[in-house]
Amino acid sequence: MEVFRTREELSRWTTERRLRDRVLVPTMGALHRGHTSLFDRASDLAGETGEVLASIFVNPTQFGPNEDFDAYPRQLEQDLTQCERHGVTAVFAPGPGEMYLPDASISITETKLSNHLCGASRPGHFDGVCLVVAKLFLLTQPSAAVFGEKDFQQLAIIRRLVRDLNFPIKIIGAETVRESDGLAMSSRNTYLSPEDRKQAPVIQQTLAETAEAITSGSMKTPADALATMRSGIERARGAKIDYLAAVDASTLEALSEFGSSPIRLLAAVYFGKTRLIDNVGVPLSPSES
Ligand code: PAF
């Protein structure tokens, strides 16, 4: 008989037995190459013997009253074709009444990572994400789940959810997939007018240039980085900045200086009514790596 005295020992044991069994990719549908790259990653993880489960559910609890829940693109048939092409073994696509009982009364609130960045302009958003992701984890019992780094704050919060509620699930962050001009793939890109679509790559370009300047040592402080990001993005016609941030990549805390913490630059920018988010990591300079 094996006896486990620590969470780590228990988790290692459960992971060894369950990893590659079932890999979950939660989505809200309207699938694009960003999502299918998550399926591909999940297929690699699952290997020959494992299975990839995709969920498709436009989750009402993560949308604010004035957000785009009703307008959010829904295209189940097309999505199912994409899933099939990318090695998904099964899809969970619950109907609107399936996930929440009308008198449901339990919520989940993450209190440290959720209040700033996207949480500041989308109050309650991450409560809704935590709730649906916890329910999906419980319903689907995966050994691992894959989330895109494009929603960097969401990824950090889900890691925290898993850590604090002891879900025996490995969370995998997958790199953002981009259009050829650098714009991060998003279901919301379809809302952009042709002119806004032309301007929108400025977000990634500015973040990437700033990251490079930090790595090369020519940009010395977070304040300088934020000022450069602001002036770069504001040059684009129609861009309205929601937030810009230079944070510690693991705690999401705003940095007051560049030291040994891993740096992540994040931005949320409106073009018209469409709010786009993006982020880039700052590679270590060769002398530090
Ligand atoms: O990133 C998303 O698409 C959603 O927030 C998620 C994780 C599927 C929860 O509804």
PDB file of C-alpha atoms and ligand atoms in Angstrom:
ATOM      1  CA  MET A   1       0.000   0.000   0.000  1.00  0.00           C
ATOM      2  CA  GLU A   2       1.267   3.480  -0.806  1.00  0.00           C
ATOM      3  CA  VAL A   3       0.772   6.269   1.687  1.00  0.00           C
ATOM      4  CA  PHE A   4       1.039   9.888   0.579  1.00  0.00           C
ATOM      5  CA  ARG A   5       1.805  12.552   3.158  1.00  0.00           C
ATOM      6  CA  THR A   6       2.046  15.633   0.963  1.00  0.00           C
ATOM      7  CA  ARG A   7      -0.105  17.108  -1.794  1.00  0.00           C
ATOM      8  CA  GLU A   8       2.909  16.916  -4.093  1.00  0.00           C
ATOM      9  CA  GLU A   9       3.307  13.169  -3.561  1.00  0.00           C
ATOM     10  CA  LEU A  10      -0.373  12.574  -4.097  1.00  0.00           C
ATOM     11  CA  SER A  11      -0.461  14.806  -7.114  1.00  0.00           C
ATOM     12  CA  ARG A  12       2.594  13.141  -8.675  1.00  0.00           C
ATOM     13  CA  TRP A  13       0.928   9.774  -8.240  1.00  0.00           C
ATOM     14  CA  THR A  14      -2.418  10.855  -9.708  1.00  0.00           C
ATOM     15  CA  THR A  15      -0.700  12.734 -12.526  1.00  0.00           C
ATOM     16  CA  GLU A  16       1.443   9.745 -13.479  1.00  0.00           C
ATOM     17  CA  ARG A  17      -1.633   7.624 -13.787  1.00  0.00           C
ATOM     18  CA  ARG A  18      -3.865  10.141 -15.409  1.00  0.00           C
ATOM     19  CA  LEU A  19      -1.620  12.259 -17.624  1.00  0.00           C
ATOM     20  CA  ARG A  20      -2.274  11.505 -21.286  1.00  0.00           C
ATOM     21  CA  ASP A  21      -5.664  10.048 -20.395  1.00  0.00           C
ATOM     22  CA  ARG A  22      -7.782  13.043 -21.289  1.00  0.00           C
ATOM     23  CA  VAL A  23      -6.751  16.564 -22.264  1.00  0.00           C
ATOM     24  CA  LEU A  24      -9.417  19.243 -22.124  1.00  0.00           C
ATOM     25  CA  VAL A  25      -9.480  22.355 -24.311  1.00  0.00           C
ATOM     26  CA  PRO A  26     -12.233  24.687 -23.049  1.00  0.00           C
ATOM     27  CA  THR A  27     -13.491  27.146 -25.676  1.00  0.00           C
ATOM     28  CA  MET A  28     -16.426  29.400 -26.392  1.00  0.00           C
ATOM     29  CA  GLY A  29     -16.525  28.273 -30.028  1.00  0.00           C
ATOM     30  CA  ALA A  30     -16.123  30.536 -33.085  1.00  0.00           C
ATOM     31  CA  LEU A  31     -12.975  28.512 -33.568  1.00  0.00           C
ATOM     32  CA  HIS A  32      -9.970  29.906 -35.430  1.00  0.00           C
ATOM     33  CA  ARG A  33      -6.319  28.914 -35.792  1.00  0.00           C
ATOM     34  CA  GLY A  34      -5.651  30.041 -32.231  1.00  0.00           C
ATOM     35  CA  HIS A  35      -8.021  27.342 -30.983  1.00  0.00           C
ATOM     36  CA  THR A  36      -6.960  24.661 -33.425  1.00  0.00           C
ATOM     37  CA  SER A  37      -3.352  25.145 -32.287  1.00  0.00           C
ATOM     38  CA  LEU A  38      -4.601  24.344 -28.767  1.00  0.00           C
ATOM     39  CA  PHE A  39      -6.203  21.153 -30.101  1.00  0.00           C
ATOM     40  CA  ASP A  40      -2.931  20.228 -31.823  1.00  0.00           C
ATOM     41  CA  ARG A  41      -1.038  20.799 -28.582  1.00  0.00           C
ATOM     42  CA  ALA A  42      -3.619  18.724 -26.688  1.00  0.00           C
ATOM     43  CA  SER A  43      -3.295  15.897 -29.252  1.00  0.00           C
ATOM     44  CA  ASP A  44       0.485  15.838 -28.759  1.00  0.00           C
ATOM     45  CA  LEU A  45       0.016  15.679 -25.009  1.00  0.00           C
ATOM     46  CA  ALA A  46      -2.626  12.974 -25.207  1.00  0.00           C
ATOM     47  CA  GLY A  47      -0.453  10.814 -27.470  1.00  0.00           C
ATOM     48  CA  GLU A  48      -1.684   7.678 -29.186  1.00  0.00           C
ATOM     49  CA  THR A  49      -3.598   6.335 -26.235  1.00  0.00           C
ATOM     50  CA  GLY A  50      -5.077   9.506 -24.786  1.00  0.00           C
ATOM     51  CA  GLU A  51      -8.054  11.550 -25.838  1.00  0.00           C
ATOM     52  CA  VAL A  52      -8.722  15.207 -26.539  1.00  0.00           C
ATOM     53  CA  LEU A  53     -11.974  16.662 -25.291  1.00  0.00           C
ATOM     54  CA  ALA A  54     -13.036  20.120 -26.481  1.00  0.00           C
ATOM     55  CA  SER A  55     -15.813  22.062 -24.803  1.00  0.00           C
ATOM     56  CA  ILE A  56     -17.771  24.675 -26.688  1.00  0.00           C
ATOM     57  CA  PHE A  57     -19.912  26.873 -24.484  1.00  0.00           C
ATOM     58  CA  VAL A  58     -20.529  30.624 -24.586  1.00  0.00           C
ATOM     59  CA  ASN A  59     -20.547  31.118 -20.854  1.00  0.00           C
ATOM     60  CA  PRO A  60     -23.075  33.769 -19.772  1.00  0.00           C
ATOM     61  CA  THR A  61     -21.589  34.281 -16.304  1.00  0.00           C
ATOM     62  CA  GLN A  62     -18.372  35.799 -17.648  1.00  0.00           C
ATOM     63  CA  PHE A  63     -20.094  38.534 -19.695  1.00  0.00           C
ATOM     64  CA  GLY A  64     -21.080  41.865 -18.116  1.00  0.00           C
ATOM     65  CA  PRO A  65     -24.549  43.355 -18.740  1.00  0.00           C
ATOM     66  CA  ASN A  66     -23.259  45.654 -21.513  1.00  0.00           C
ATOM     67  CA  GLU A  67     -20.953  43.138 -23.142  1.00  0.00           C
ATOM     68  CA  ASP A  68     -21.333  41.056 -26.293  1.00  0.00           C
ATOM     69  CA  PHE A  69     -22.917  37.841 -24.947  1.00  0.00           C
ATOM     70  CA  ASP A  70     -25.850  37.934 -27.414  1.00  0.00           C
ATOM     71  CA  ALA A  71     -23.682  39.026 -30.340  1.00  0.00           C
ATOM     72  CA  TYR A  72     -20.864  36.550 -29.608  1.00  0.00           C
ATOM     73  CA  PRO A  73     -20.410  34.447 -32.782  1.00  0.00           C
ATOM     74  CA  ARG A  74     -22.011  30.993 -32.596  1.00  0.00           C
ATOM     75  CA  GLN A  75     -21.235  28.493 -35.396  1.00  0.00           C
ATOM     76  CA  LEU A  76     -21.428  25.000 -33.966  1.00  0.00           C
ATOM     77  CA  GLU A  77     -21.458  23.040 -37.239  1.00  0.00           C
ATOM     78  CA  GLN A  78     -18.332  24.789 -38.544  1.00  0.00           C
ATOM     79  CA  ASP A  79     -16.689  24.375 -35.154  1.00  0.00           C
ATOM     80  CA  LEU A  80     -17.367  20.636 -35.114  1.00  0.00           C
ATOM     81  CA  THR A  81     -15.664  20.301 -38.502  1.00  0.00           C
ATOM     82  CA  GLN A  82     -12.592  22.132 -37.155  1.00  0.00           C
ATOM     83  CA  CYS A  83     -12.542  19.864 -34.097  1.00  0.00           C
ATOM     84  CA  GLU A  84     -12.671  16.750 -36.228  1.00  0.00           C
ATOM     85  CA  ARG A  85      -9.835  17.991 -38.472  1.00  0.00           C
ATOM     86  CA  HIS A  86      -7.587  18.632 -35.474  1.00  0.00           C
ATOM     87  CA  GLY A  87      -7.741  15.309 -33.708  1.00  0.00           C
ATOM     88  CA  VAL A  88     -10.417  16.114 -31.125  1.00  0.00           C
ATOM     89  CA  THR A  89     -11.873  12.851 -29.856  1.00  0.00           C
ATOM     90  CA  ALA A  90     -15.052  14.242 -28.315  1.00  0.00           C
ATOM     91  CA  VAL A  91     -16.795  17.581 -27.933  1.00  0.00           C
ATOM     92  CA  PHE A  92     -18.881  18.740 -25.006  1.00  0.00           C
ATOM     93  CA  ALA A  93     -21.208  21.436 -26.297  1.00  0.00           C
ATOM     94  CA  PRO A  94     -23.889  21.924 -23.648  1.00  0.00           C
ATOM     95  CA  GLY A  95     -27.060  23.844 -24.422  1.00  0.00           C
ATOM     96  CA  PRO A  96     -27.748  27.104 -22.587  1.00  0.00           C
ATOM     97  CA  GLY A  97     -29.793  25.495 -19.779  1.00  0.00           C
ATOM     98  CA  GLU A  98     -27.377  22.637 -19.230  1.00  0.00           C
ATOM     99  CA  MET A  99     -24.644  24.308 -17.192  1.00  0.00           C
ATOM    100  CA  TYR A 100     -26.466  26.469 -14.647  1.00  0.00           C
ATOM    101  CA  LEU A 101     -29.575  25.688 -12.646  1.00  0.00           C
ATOM    102  CA  PRO A 102     -31.926  28.676 -12.368  1.00  0.00           C
ATOM    103  CA  ASP A 103     -31.475  28.797  -8.562  1.00  0.00           C
ATOM    104  CA  ALA A 104     -27.711  28.079  -8.531  1.00  0.00           C
ATOM    105  CA  SER A 105     -26.215  29.909  -5.565  1.00  0.00           C
ATOM    106  CA  ILE A 106     -22.514  29.053  -5.390  1.00  0.00           C
ATOM    107  CA  SER A 107     -19.888  31.382  -6.813  1.00  0.00           C
ATOM    108  CA  ILE A 108     -16.086  31.447  -6.946  1.00  0.00           C
ATOM    109  CA  THR A 109     -14.094  34.639  -6.481  1.00  0.00           C
ATOM    110  CA  GLU A 110     -10.363  34.916  -6.959  1.00  0.00           C
ATOM    111  CA  THR A 111      -9.219  37.866  -4.899  1.00  0.00           C
ATOM    112  CA  LYS A 112      -5.585  38.635  -5.751  1.00  0.00           C
ATOM    113  CA  LEU A 113      -5.005  38.394  -9.492  1.00  0.00           C
ATOM    114  CA  SER A 114      -8.439  39.421 -10.757  1.00  0.00           C
ATOM    115  CA  ASN A 115      -9.020  42.985  -9.713  1.00  0.00           C
ATOM    116  CA  HIS A 116      -6.725  44.877 -12.051  1.00  0.00           C
ATOM    117  CA  LEU A 117      -5.908  44.648 -15.792  1.00  0.00           C
ATOM    118  CA  CYS A 118      -8.972  43.089 -17.526  1.00  0.00           C
ATOM    119  CA  GLY A 119     -10.693  42.649 -14.159  1.00  0.00           C
ATOM    120  CA  ALA A 120     -10.847  46.433 -13.663  1.00  0.00           C
ATOM    121  CA  SER A 121     -12.892  47.058 -16.785  1.00  0.00           C
ATOM    122  CA  ARG A 122     -14.783  43.746 -16.660  1.00  0.00           C
ATOM    123  CA  PRO A 123     -16.001  43.405 -13.055  1.00  0.00           C
ATOM    124  CA  GLY A 124     -17.148  39.853 -12.281  1.00  0.00           C
ATOM    125  CA  HIS A 125     -15.626  38.473 -15.499  1.00  0.00           C
ATOM    126  CA  PHE A 126     -13.071  36.249 -13.798  1.00  0.00           C
ATOM    127  CA  ASP A 127     -15.619  34.993 -11.249  1.00  0.00           C
ATOM    128  CA  GLY A 128     -17.605  33.716 -14.221  1.00  0.00           C
ATOM    129  CA  VAL A 129     -14.510  32.195 -15.821  1.00  0.00           C
ATOM    130  CA  CYS A 130     -13.488  30.464 -12.570  1.00  0.00           C
ATOM    131  CA  LEU A 131     -16.981  29.092 -12.058  1.00  0.00           C
ATOM    132  CA  VAL A 132     -17.383  27.647 -15.547  1.00  0.00           C
ATOM    133  CA  VAL A 133     -13.846  26.283 -15.704  1.00  0.00           C
ATOM    134  CA  ALA A 134     -14.261  24.587 -12.293  1.00  0.00           C
ATOM    135  CA  LYS A 135     -17.544  23.076 -13.467  1.00  0.00           C
ATOM    136  CA  LEU A 136     -15.973  21.910 -16.739  1.00  0.00           C
ATOM    137  CA  PHE A 137     -13.067  20.355 -14.834  1.00  0.00           C
ATOM    138  CA  LEU A 138     -15.460  18.505 -12.536  1.00  0.00           C
ATOM    139  CA  LEU A 139     -17.665  17.374 -15.377  1.00  0.00           C
ATOM    140  CA  THR A 140     -14.929  16.236 -17.724  1.00  0.00           C
ATOM    141  CA  GLN A 141     -12.305  14.967 -15.232  1.00  0.00           C
ATOM    142  CA  PRO A 142      -9.308  15.752 -17.428  1.00  0.00           C
ATOM    143  CA  SER A 143      -5.731  15.003 -16.497  1.00  0.00           C
ATOM    144  CA  ALA A 144      -4.558  18.156 -18.280  1.00  0.00           C
ATOM    145  CA  ALA A 145      -6.125  21.261 -19.814  1.00  0.00           C
ATOM    146  CA  VAL A 146      -4.731  23.652 -22.413  1.00  0.00           C
ATOM    147  CA  PHE A 147      -5.359  27.434 -22.391  1.00  0.00           C
ATOM    148  CA  GLY A 148      -3.970  30.136 -24.661  1.00  0.00           C
ATOM    149  CA  GLU A 149      -1.412  32.653 -23.401  1.00  0.00           C
ATOM    150  CA  LYS A 150      -3.310  35.363 -25.253  1.00  0.00           C
ATOM    151  CA  ASP A 151      -5.572  35.552 -22.191  1.00  0.00           C
ATOM    152  CA  PHE A 152      -2.548  35.802 -19.945  1.00  0.00           C
ATOM    153  CA  GLN A 153      -4.417  36.992 -16.857  1.00  0.00           C
ATOM    154  CA  GLN A 154      -7.028  34.251 -17.312  1.00  0.00           C
ATOM    155  CA  LEU A 155      -4.265  31.650 -17.545  1.00  0.00           C
ATOM    156  CA  ALA A 156      -2.663  32.903 -14.311  1.00  0.00           C
ATOM    157  CA  ILE A 157      -6.038  32.860 -12.539  1.00  0.00           C
ATOM    158  CA  ILE A 158      -6.822  29.332 -13.733  1.00  0.00           C
ATOM    159  CA  ARG A 159      -3.430  28.175 -12.465  1.00  0.00           C
ATOM    160  CA  ARG A 160      -4.367  29.734  -9.119  1.00  0.00           C
ATOM    161  CA  LEU A 161      -7.825  28.087  -9.199  1.00  0.00           C
ATOM    162  CA  VAL A 162      -6.215  24.708  -9.755  1.00  0.00           C
ATOM    163  CA  ARG A 163      -3.616  25.314  -7.051  1.00  0.00           C
ATOM    164  CA  ASP A 164      -5.971  26.646  -4.403  1.00  0.00           C
ATOM    165  CA  LEU A 165      -8.837  24.199  -4.996  1.00  0.00           C
ATOM    166  CA  ASN A 166      -6.510  21.208  -5.464  1.00  0.00           C
ATOM    167  CA  PHE A 167      -7.746  20.148  -8.879  1.00  0.00           C
ATOM    168  CA  PRO A 168      -5.437  17.280  -9.956  1.00  0.00           C
ATOM    169  CA  ILE A 169      -5.101  18.821 -13.409  1.00  0.00           C
ATOM    170  CA  LYS A 170      -1.980  19.994 -15.207  1.00  0.00           C
ATOM    171  CA  ILE A 171      -2.483  23.406 -16.825  1.00  0.00           C
ATOM    172  CA  ILE A 172      -0.633  23.982 -20.077  1.00  0.00           C
ATOM    173  CA  GLY A 173      -0.205  27.510 -21.468  1.00  0.00           C
ATOM    174  CA  ALA A 174       0.059  27.627 -25.271  1.00  0.00           C
ATOM    175  CA  GLU A 175       1.705  30.424 -27.229  1.00  0.00           C
ATOM    176  CA  THR A 176      -0.490  33.035 -28.934  1.00  0.00           C
ATOM    177  CA  VAL A 177      -1.169  32.414 -32.619  1.00  0.00           C
ATOM    178  CA  ARG A 178      -0.995  35.514 -34.811  1.00  0.00           C
ATOM    179  CA  GLU A 179      -2.105  36.739 -38.205  1.00  0.00           C
ATOM    180  CA  SER A 180       0.752  37.398 -40.661  1.00  0.00           C
ATOM    181  CA  ASP A 181       0.817  41.074 -39.588  1.00  0.00           C
ATOM    182  CA  GLY A 182       1.151  40.151 -35.904  1.00  0.00           C
ATOM    183  CA  LEU A 183      -2.438  40.677 -34.744  1.00  0.00           C
ATOM    184  CA  ALA A 184      -3.319  38.057 -32.140  1.00  0.00           C
ATOM    185  CA  MET A 185      -6.055  35.702 -33.339  1.00  0.00           C
ATOM    186  CA  SER A 186      -9.336  36.361 -31.586  1.00  0.00           C
ATOM    187  CA  SER A 187     -12.988  35.619 -32.279  1.00  0.00           C
ATOM    188  CA  ARG A 188     -13.567  39.343 -31.717  1.00  0.00           C
ATOM    189  CA  ASN A 189     -11.322  40.353 -34.666  1.00  0.00           C
ATOM    190  CA  THR A 190     -14.362  39.743 -36.892  1.00  0.00           C
ATOM    191  CA  TYR A 191     -16.047  42.783 -35.284  1.00  0.00           C
ATOM    192  CA  LEU A 192     -13.314  45.158 -36.552  1.00  0.00           C
ATOM    193  CA  SER A 193     -14.038  47.537 -39.425  1.00  0.00           C
ATOM    194  CA  PRO A 194     -11.565  47.225 -42.347  1.00  0.00           C
ATOM    195  CA  GLU A 195      -9.803  50.432 -41.216  1.00  0.00           C
ATOM    196  CA  ASP A 196      -9.557  49.276 -37.574  1.00  0.00           C
ATOM    197  CA  ARG A 197      -8.307  45.868 -38.742  1.00  0.00           C
ATOM    198  CA  LYS A 198      -5.473  47.682 -40.563  1.00  0.00           C
ATOM    199  CA  GLN A 199      -4.511  49.615 -37.441  1.00  0.00           C
ATOM    200  CA  ALA A 200      -4.908  46.818 -34.862  1.00  0.00           C
ATOM    201  CA  PRO A 201      -1.482  45.112 -35.375  1.00  0.00           C
ATOM    202  CA  VAL A 202       0.046  48.214 -33.736  1.00  0.00           C
ATOM    203  CA  ILE A 203      -0.642  46.558 -30.376  1.00  0.00           C
ATOM    204  CA  GLN A 204       1.629  43.583 -30.953  1.00  0.00           C
ATOM    205  CA  GLN A 205       4.224  45.643 -32.843  1.00  0.00           C
ATOM    206  CA  THR A 206       4.535  48.120 -29.975  1.00  0.00           C
ATOM    207  CA  LEU A 207       4.662  45.443 -27.276  1.00  0.00           C
ATOM    208  CA  ALA A 208       7.285  43.473 -29.211  1.00  0.00           C
ATOM    209  CA  GLU A 209       9.462  46.551 -29.859  1.00  0.00           C
ATOM    210  CA  THR A 210       9.262  47.524 -26.203  1.00  0.00           C
ATOM    211  CA  ALA A 211      10.154  43.984 -25.111  1.00  0.00           C
ATOM    212  CA  GLU A 212      13.169  44.049 -27.399  1.00  0.00           C
ATOM    213  CA  ALA A 213      14.325  47.389 -25.986  1.00  0.00           C
ATOM    214  CA  ILE A 214      14.054  46.028 -22.435  1.00  0.00           C
ATOM    215  CA  THR A 215      16.025  42.909 -23.352  1.00  0.00           C
ATOM    216  CA  SER A 216      18.747  44.924 -25.054  1.00  0.00           C
ATOM    217  CA  GLY A 217      19.055  47.132 -21.969  1.00  0.00           C
ATOM    218  CA  SER A 218      18.145  50.357 -23.779  1.00  0.00           C
ATOM    219  CA  MET A 219      14.880  50.663 -21.851  1.00  0.00           C
ATOM    220  CA  LYS A 220      15.682  50.896 -18.180  1.00  0.00           C
ATOM    221  CA  THR A 221      12.425  51.298 -16.249  1.00  0.00           C
ATOM    222  CA  PRO A 222       8.803  50.132 -16.358  1.00  0.00           C
ATOM    223  CA  ALA A 223       7.737  53.800 -16.463  1.00  0.00           C
ATOM    224  CA  ASP A 224       9.738  54.290 -19.681  1.00  0.00           C
ATOM    225  CA  ALA A 225       8.293  51.089 -21.122  1.00  0.00           C
ATOM    226  CA  LEU A 226       4.728  52.219 -20.393  1.00  0.00           C
ATOM    227  CA  ALA A 227       5.351  55.652 -21.914  1.00  0.00           C
ATOM    228  CA  THR A 228       6.792  54.075 -25.080  1.00  0.00           C
ATOM    229  CA  MET A 229       3.886  51.634 -25.336  1.00  0.00           C
ATOM    230  CA  ARG A 230       1.404  54.498 -24.900  1.00  0.00           C
ATOM    231  CA  SER A 231       2.923  56.714 -27.563  1.00  0.00           C
ATOM    232  CA  GLY A 232       3.343  53.775 -29.982  1.00  0.00           C
ATOM    233  CA  ILE A 233      -0.257  52.621 -29.681  1.00  0.00           C
ATOM    234  CA  GLU A 234      -1.759  56.112 -29.618  1.00  0.00           C
ATOM    235  CA  ARG A 235      -0.199  56.788 -33.001  1.00  0.00           C
ATOM    236  CA  ALA A 236      -2.685  54.327 -34.558  1.00  0.00           C
ATOM    237  CA  ARG A 237      -5.870  55.977 -35.810  1.00  0.00           C
ATOM    238  CA  GLY A 238      -8.898  54.998 -33.697  1.00  0.00           C
ATOM    239  CA  ALA A 239      -6.938  53.283 -30.898  1.00  0.00           C
ATOM    240  CA  LYS A 240      -8.229  53.972 -27.379  1.00  0.00           C
ATOM    241  CA  ILE A 241      -6.130  52.461 -24.631  1.00  0.00           C
ATOM    242  CA  ASP A 242      -7.958  50.643 -21.841  1.00  0.00           C
ATOM    243  CA  TYR A 243      -4.793  49.622 -19.976  1.00  0.00           C
ATOM    244  CA  LEU A 244      -1.090  49.067 -20.453  1.00  0.00           C
ATOM    245  CA  ALA A 245       0.990  47.174 -17.954  1.00  0.00           C
ATOM    246  CA  ALA A 246       4.448  45.818 -17.237  1.00  0.00           C
ATOM    247  CA  VAL A 247       4.009  43.076 -14.661  1.00  0.00           C
ATOM    248  CA  ASP A 248       5.768  40.254 -12.899  1.00  0.00           C
ATOM    249  CA  ALA A 249       4.747  37.335 -15.126  1.00  0.00           C
ATOM    250  CA  SER A 250       4.018  35.012 -12.228  1.00  0.00           C
ATOM    251  CA  THR A 251       2.241  37.318  -9.749  1.00  0.00           C
ATOM    252  CA  LEU A 252       0.818  39.835 -12.275  1.00  0.00           C
ATOM    253  CA  GLU A 253       1.962  42.614  -9.927  1.00  0.00           C
ATOM    254  CA  ALA A 254       2.926  45.900 -11.583  1.00  0.00           C
ATOM    255  CA  LEU A 255       6.697  46.284 -11.651  1.00  0.00           C
ATOM    256  CA  SER A 256       8.298  49.426 -10.314  1.00  0.00           C
ATOM    257  CA  GLU A 257      11.718  48.375 -11.593  1.00  0.00           C
ATOM    258  CA  PHE A 258      13.195  45.705 -13.832  1.00  0.00           C
ATOM    259  CA  GLY A 259      15.026  43.178 -11.681  1.00  0.00           C
ATOM    260  CA  SER A 260      15.125  39.413 -11.663  1.00  0.00           C
ATOM    261  CA  SER A 261      11.341  38.855 -12.034  1.00  0.00           C
ATOM    262  CA  PRO A 262      10.119  37.552 -15.392  1.00  0.00           C
ATOM    263  CA  ILE A 263       8.505  40.468 -17.235  1.00  0.00           C
ATOM    264  CA  ARG A 264       5.240  40.446 -19.186  1.00  0.00           C
ATOM    265  CA  LEU A 265       3.910  43.422 -21.112  1.00  0.00           C
ATOM    266  CA  LEU A 266       0.150  43.576 -21.525  1.00  0.00           C
ATOM    267  CA  ALA A 267      -2.309  45.826 -23.316  1.00  0.00           C
ATOM    268  CA  ALA A 268      -6.049  46.183 -23.812  1.00  0.00           C
ATOM    269  CA  VAL A 269      -7.060  48.593 -26.558  1.00  0.00           C
ATOM    270  CA  TYR A 270     -10.401  49.569 -28.014  1.00  0.00           C
ATOM    271  CA  PHE A 271     -10.909  49.994 -31.747  1.00  0.00           C
ATOM    272  CA  GLY A 272     -14.463  51.271 -32.003  1.00  0.00           C
ATOM    273  CA  LYS A 273     -16.469  49.106 -29.627  1.00  0.00           C
ATOM    274  CA  THR A 274     -14.107  46.157 -30.002  1.00  0.00           C
ATOM    275  CA  ARG A 275     -11.735  45.606 -27.119  1.00  0.00           C
ATOM    276  CA  LEU A 276      -8.581  43.714 -28.091  1.00  0.00           C
ATOM    277  CA  ILE A 277      -6.054  42.287 -25.657  1.00  0.00           C
ATOM    278  CA  ASP A 278      -2.519  41.107 -26.218  1.00  0.00           C
ATOM    279  CA  ASN A 279       0.670  40.453 -24.294  1.00  0.00           C
ATOM    280  CA  VAL A 280       4.288  39.488 -24.864  1.00  0.00           C
ATOM    281  CA  GLY A 281       6.998  38.057 -22.666  1.00  0.00           C
ATOM    282  CA  VAL A 282      10.335  39.828 -22.339  1.00  0.00           C
ATOM    283  CA  PRO A 283      13.149  37.414 -23.177  1.00  0.00           C
ATOM    284  CA  LEU A 284      16.148  37.523 -20.873  1.00  0.00           C
ATOM    285  CA  SER A 285      19.182  39.265 -22.304  1.00  0.00           C
ATOM    286  CA  PRO A 286      21.892  36.793 -23.423  1.00  0.00           C
ATOM    287  CA  SER A 287      24.010  37.676 -20.339  1.00  0.00           C
ATOM    288  CA  GLU A 288      21.159  36.705 -17.989  1.00  0.00           C
ATOM    289  CA  SER A 289      20.027  33.521 -19.730  1.00  0.00           C
TER     290      SER A 289
HETATM  291  O1  PAF B   1     -10.985  31.699 -22.981  1.00  0.00           O
HETATM  292  C1  PAF B   1     -12.163  31.352 -23.184  1.00  0.00           C
HETATM  293  O2  PAF B   1     -12.550  31.080 -24.307  1.00  0.00           O
HETATM  294  C2  PAF B   1     -13.130  31.277 -22.027  1.00  0.00           C
HETATM  295  O3  PAF B   1     -12.876  32.271 -21.085  1.00  0.00           O
HETATM  296  C3  PAF B   1     -13.172  29.880 -21.352  1.00  0.00           C
HETATM  297  C4  PAF B   1     -11.845  29.529 -20.710  1.00  0.00           C
HETATM  298  C5  PAF B   1     -13.539  28.829 -22.386  1.00  0.00           C
HETATM  299  C6  PAF B   1     -14.232  29.868 -20.253  1.00  0.00           C
HETATM  300  O4  PAF B   1     -15.501  30.131 -20.755  1.00  0.00           O
END
